[in-house]
PDB file of C-alpha atoms in Angstrom:
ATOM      1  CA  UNK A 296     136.161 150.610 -64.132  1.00 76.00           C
ATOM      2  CA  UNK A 297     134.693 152.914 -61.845  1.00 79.00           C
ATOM      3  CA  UNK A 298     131.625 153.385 -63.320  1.00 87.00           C
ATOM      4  CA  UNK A 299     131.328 149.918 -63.244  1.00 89.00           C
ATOM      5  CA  UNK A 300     131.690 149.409 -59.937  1.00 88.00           C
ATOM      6  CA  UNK A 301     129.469 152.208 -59.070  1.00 91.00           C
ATOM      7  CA  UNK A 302     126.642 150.911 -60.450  1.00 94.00           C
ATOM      8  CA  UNK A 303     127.438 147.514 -58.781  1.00 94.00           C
ATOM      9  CA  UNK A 304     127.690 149.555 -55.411  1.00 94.00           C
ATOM     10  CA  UNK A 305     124.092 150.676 -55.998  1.00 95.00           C
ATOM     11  CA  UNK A 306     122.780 147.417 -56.825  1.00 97.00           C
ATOM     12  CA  UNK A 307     124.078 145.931 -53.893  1.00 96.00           C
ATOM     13  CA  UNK A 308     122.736 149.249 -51.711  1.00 96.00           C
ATOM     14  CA  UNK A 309     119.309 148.546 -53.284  1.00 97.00           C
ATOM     15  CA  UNK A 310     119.461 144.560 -52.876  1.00 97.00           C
ATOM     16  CA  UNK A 311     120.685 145.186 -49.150  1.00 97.00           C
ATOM     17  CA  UNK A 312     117.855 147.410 -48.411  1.00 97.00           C
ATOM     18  CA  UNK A 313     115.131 145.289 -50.208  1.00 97.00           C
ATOM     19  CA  UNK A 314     116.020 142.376 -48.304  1.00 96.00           C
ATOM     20  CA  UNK A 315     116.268 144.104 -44.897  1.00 95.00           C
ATOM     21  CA  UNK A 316     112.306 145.191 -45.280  1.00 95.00           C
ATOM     22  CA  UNK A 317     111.414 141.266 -45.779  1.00 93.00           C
ATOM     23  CA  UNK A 318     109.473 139.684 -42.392  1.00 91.00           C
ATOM     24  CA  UNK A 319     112.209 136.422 -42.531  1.00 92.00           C
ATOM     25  CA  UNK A 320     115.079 136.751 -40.243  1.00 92.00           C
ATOM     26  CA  UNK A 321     117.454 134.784 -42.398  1.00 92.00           C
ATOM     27  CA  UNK A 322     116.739 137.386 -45.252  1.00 95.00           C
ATOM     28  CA  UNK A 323     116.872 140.453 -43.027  1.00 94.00           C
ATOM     29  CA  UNK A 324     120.537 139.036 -42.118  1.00 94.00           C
ATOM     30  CA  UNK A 325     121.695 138.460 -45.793  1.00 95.00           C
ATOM     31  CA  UNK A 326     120.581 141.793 -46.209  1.00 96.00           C
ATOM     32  CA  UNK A 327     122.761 142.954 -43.965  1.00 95.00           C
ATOM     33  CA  UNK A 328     125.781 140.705 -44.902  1.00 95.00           C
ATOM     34  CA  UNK A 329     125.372 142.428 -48.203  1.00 96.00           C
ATOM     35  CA  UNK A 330     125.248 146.000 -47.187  1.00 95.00           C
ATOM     36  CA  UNK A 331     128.693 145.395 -45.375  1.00 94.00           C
ATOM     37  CA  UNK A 332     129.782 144.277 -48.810  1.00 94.00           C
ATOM     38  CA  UNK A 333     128.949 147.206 -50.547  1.00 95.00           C
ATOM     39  CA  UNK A 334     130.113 149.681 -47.935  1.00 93.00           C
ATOM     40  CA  UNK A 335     133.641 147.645 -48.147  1.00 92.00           C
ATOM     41  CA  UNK A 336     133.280 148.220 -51.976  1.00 91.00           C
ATOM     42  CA  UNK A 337     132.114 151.962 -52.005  1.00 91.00           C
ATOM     43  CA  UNK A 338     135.379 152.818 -49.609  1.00 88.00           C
ATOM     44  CA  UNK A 339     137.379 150.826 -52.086  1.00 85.00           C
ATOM     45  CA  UNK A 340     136.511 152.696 -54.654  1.00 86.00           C
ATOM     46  CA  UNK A 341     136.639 155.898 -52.887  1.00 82.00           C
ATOM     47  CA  UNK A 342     140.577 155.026 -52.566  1.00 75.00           C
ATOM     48  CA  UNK A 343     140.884 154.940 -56.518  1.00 73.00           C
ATOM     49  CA  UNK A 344     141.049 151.763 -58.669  1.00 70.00           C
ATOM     50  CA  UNK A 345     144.738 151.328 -59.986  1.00 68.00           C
ATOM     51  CA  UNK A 346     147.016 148.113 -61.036  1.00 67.00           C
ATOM     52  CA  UNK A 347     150.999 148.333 -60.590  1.00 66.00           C
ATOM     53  CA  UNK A 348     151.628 151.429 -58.954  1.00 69.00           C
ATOM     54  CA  UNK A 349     152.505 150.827 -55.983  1.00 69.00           C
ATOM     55  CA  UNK A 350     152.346 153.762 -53.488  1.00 69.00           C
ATOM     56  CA  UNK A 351     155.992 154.208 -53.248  1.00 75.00           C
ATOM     57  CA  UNK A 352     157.805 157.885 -53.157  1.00 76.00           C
ATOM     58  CA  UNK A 353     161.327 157.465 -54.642  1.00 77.00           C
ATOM     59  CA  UNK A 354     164.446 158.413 -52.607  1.00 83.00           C
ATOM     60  CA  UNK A 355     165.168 161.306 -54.811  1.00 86.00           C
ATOM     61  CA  UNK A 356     161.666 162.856 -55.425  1.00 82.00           C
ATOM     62  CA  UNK A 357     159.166 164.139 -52.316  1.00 82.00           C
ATOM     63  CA  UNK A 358     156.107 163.294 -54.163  1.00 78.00           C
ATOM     64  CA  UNK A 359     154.666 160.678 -55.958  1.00 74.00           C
ATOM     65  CA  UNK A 360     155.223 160.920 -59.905  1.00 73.00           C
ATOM     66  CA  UNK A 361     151.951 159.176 -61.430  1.00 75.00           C
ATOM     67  CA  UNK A 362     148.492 158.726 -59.760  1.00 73.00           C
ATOM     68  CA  UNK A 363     148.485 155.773 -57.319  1.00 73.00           C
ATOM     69  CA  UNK A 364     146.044 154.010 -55.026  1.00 71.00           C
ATOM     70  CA  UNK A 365     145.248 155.464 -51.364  1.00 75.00           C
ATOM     71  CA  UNK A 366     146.629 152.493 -49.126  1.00 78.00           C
ATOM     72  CA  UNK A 367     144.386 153.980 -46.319  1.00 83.00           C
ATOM     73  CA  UNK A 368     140.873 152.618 -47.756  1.00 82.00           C
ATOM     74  CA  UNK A 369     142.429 149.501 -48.478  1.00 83.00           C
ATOM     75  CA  UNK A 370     143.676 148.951 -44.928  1.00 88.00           C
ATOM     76  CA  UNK A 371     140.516 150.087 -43.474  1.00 88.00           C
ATOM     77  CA  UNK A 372     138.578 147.837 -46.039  1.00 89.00           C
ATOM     78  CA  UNK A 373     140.307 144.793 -44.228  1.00 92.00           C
ATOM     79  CA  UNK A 374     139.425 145.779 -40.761  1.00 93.00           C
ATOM     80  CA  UNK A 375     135.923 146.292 -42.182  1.00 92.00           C
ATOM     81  CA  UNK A 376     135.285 142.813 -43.290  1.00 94.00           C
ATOM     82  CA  UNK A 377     136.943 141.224 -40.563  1.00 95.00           C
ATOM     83  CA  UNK A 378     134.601 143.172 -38.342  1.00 94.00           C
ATOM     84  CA  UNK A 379     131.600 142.649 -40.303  1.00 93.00           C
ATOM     85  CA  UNK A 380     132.210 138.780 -40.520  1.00 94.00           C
ATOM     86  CA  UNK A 381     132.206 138.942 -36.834  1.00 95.00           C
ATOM     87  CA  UNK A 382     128.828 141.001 -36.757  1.00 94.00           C
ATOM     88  CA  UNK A 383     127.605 138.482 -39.400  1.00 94.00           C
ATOM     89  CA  UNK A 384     128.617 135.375 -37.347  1.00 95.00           C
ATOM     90  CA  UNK A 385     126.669 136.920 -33.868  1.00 96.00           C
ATOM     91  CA  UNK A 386     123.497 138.052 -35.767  1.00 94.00           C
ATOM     92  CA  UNK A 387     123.273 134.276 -37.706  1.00 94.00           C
ATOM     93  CA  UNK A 388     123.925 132.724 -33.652  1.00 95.00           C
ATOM     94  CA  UNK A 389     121.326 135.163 -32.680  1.00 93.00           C
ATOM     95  CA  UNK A 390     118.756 134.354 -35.106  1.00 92.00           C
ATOM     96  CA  UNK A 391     119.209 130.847 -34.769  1.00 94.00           C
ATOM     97  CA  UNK A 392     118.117 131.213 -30.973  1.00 93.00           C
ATOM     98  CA  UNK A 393     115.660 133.156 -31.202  1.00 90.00           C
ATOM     99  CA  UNK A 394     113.851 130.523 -34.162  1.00 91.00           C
ATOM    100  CA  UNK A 395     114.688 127.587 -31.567  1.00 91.00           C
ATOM    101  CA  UNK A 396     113.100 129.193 -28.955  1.00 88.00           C
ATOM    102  CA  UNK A 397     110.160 130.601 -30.548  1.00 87.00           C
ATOM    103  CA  UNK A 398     109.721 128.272 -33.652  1.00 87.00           C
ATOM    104  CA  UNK A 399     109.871 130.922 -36.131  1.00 88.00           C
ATOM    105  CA  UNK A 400     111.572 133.109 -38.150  1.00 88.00           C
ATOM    106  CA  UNK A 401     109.125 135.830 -39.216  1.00 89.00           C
ATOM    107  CA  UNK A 402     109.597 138.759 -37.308  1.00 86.00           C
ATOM    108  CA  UNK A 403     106.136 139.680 -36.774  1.00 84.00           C
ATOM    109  CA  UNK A 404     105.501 136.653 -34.971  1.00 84.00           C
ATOM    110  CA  UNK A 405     108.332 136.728 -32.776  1.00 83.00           C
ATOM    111  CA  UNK A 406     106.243 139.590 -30.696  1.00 77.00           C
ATOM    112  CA  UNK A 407     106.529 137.981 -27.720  1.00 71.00           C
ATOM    113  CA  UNK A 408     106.589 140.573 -25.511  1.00 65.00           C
ATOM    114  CA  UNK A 409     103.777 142.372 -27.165  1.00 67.00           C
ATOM    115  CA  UNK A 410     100.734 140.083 -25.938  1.00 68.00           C
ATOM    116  CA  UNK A 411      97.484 140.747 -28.113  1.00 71.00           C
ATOM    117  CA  UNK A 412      95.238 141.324 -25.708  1.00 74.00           C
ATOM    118  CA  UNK A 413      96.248 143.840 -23.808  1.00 72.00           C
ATOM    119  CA  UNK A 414      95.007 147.848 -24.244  1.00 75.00           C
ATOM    120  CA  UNK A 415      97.380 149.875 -25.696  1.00 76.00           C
ATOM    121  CA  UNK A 416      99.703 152.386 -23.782  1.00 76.00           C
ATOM    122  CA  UNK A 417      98.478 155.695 -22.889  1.00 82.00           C
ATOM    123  CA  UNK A 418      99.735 157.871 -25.851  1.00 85.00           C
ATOM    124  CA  UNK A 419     100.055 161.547 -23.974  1.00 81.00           C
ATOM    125  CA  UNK A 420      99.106 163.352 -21.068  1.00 76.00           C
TER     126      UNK A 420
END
């Protein structure tokens, strides 16, 4: 199962990234949406994949008995996406602004504040 999911994890790393380098603003944002996703998943994974063992320590033992998964990555997994929806949510609001004031969504064109025709900076001393 893990190996599995590993190579899902690097799909999604490698979709993330590919979409991130596009020039559209609604792609560079799914590309980010799915890099949360596969950050969530790698942490997941890092907490081991088990079913029915719950991380309970009987009263009479001080350690657990069989292999169980880490509650930790799955708690901090929940705070992750809640977080990242929220990123996700600003960014689209963002974006959405910035194509109804400027009429586009290609980032190269959204250069405003680099006009054309002006000299370049001085690049040393």
């Amino acid at each position: 199962m893990e190996t599995g999911l590993s190579v899902l994890i690097g799909l999604f790393f490698a979709v993330s990234v590919y979409l991130m380098l596009s020039r559209q603003l609604v792609r560079i944002l799914l590309g980010i949406a799915i890099l949360g996703n596969a950050v969530n998943l790698l942490i997941f994974t890092a907490g081991r994949l088990t079913r029915q063992v719950p991380p309970l320590i009987p009263e009479h033992l001080y350690t657990l008995v069989e292999a169980t998964a880490n509650p930790l990555p799955q708690a901090l997994v929940l705070t992750a996406i809640v977080i990242s929806f929220s990123f996700f949510a600003f960014l689209l609001v963002l974006a959405f602004r910035a194509y109804q004031e400027l009429g586009t969504d290609d980032a190269n064109e959204m250069r405003v504040a680099e006009p054309e025709d002006d000299p370049l900076p001085p690049q040393g001393y």
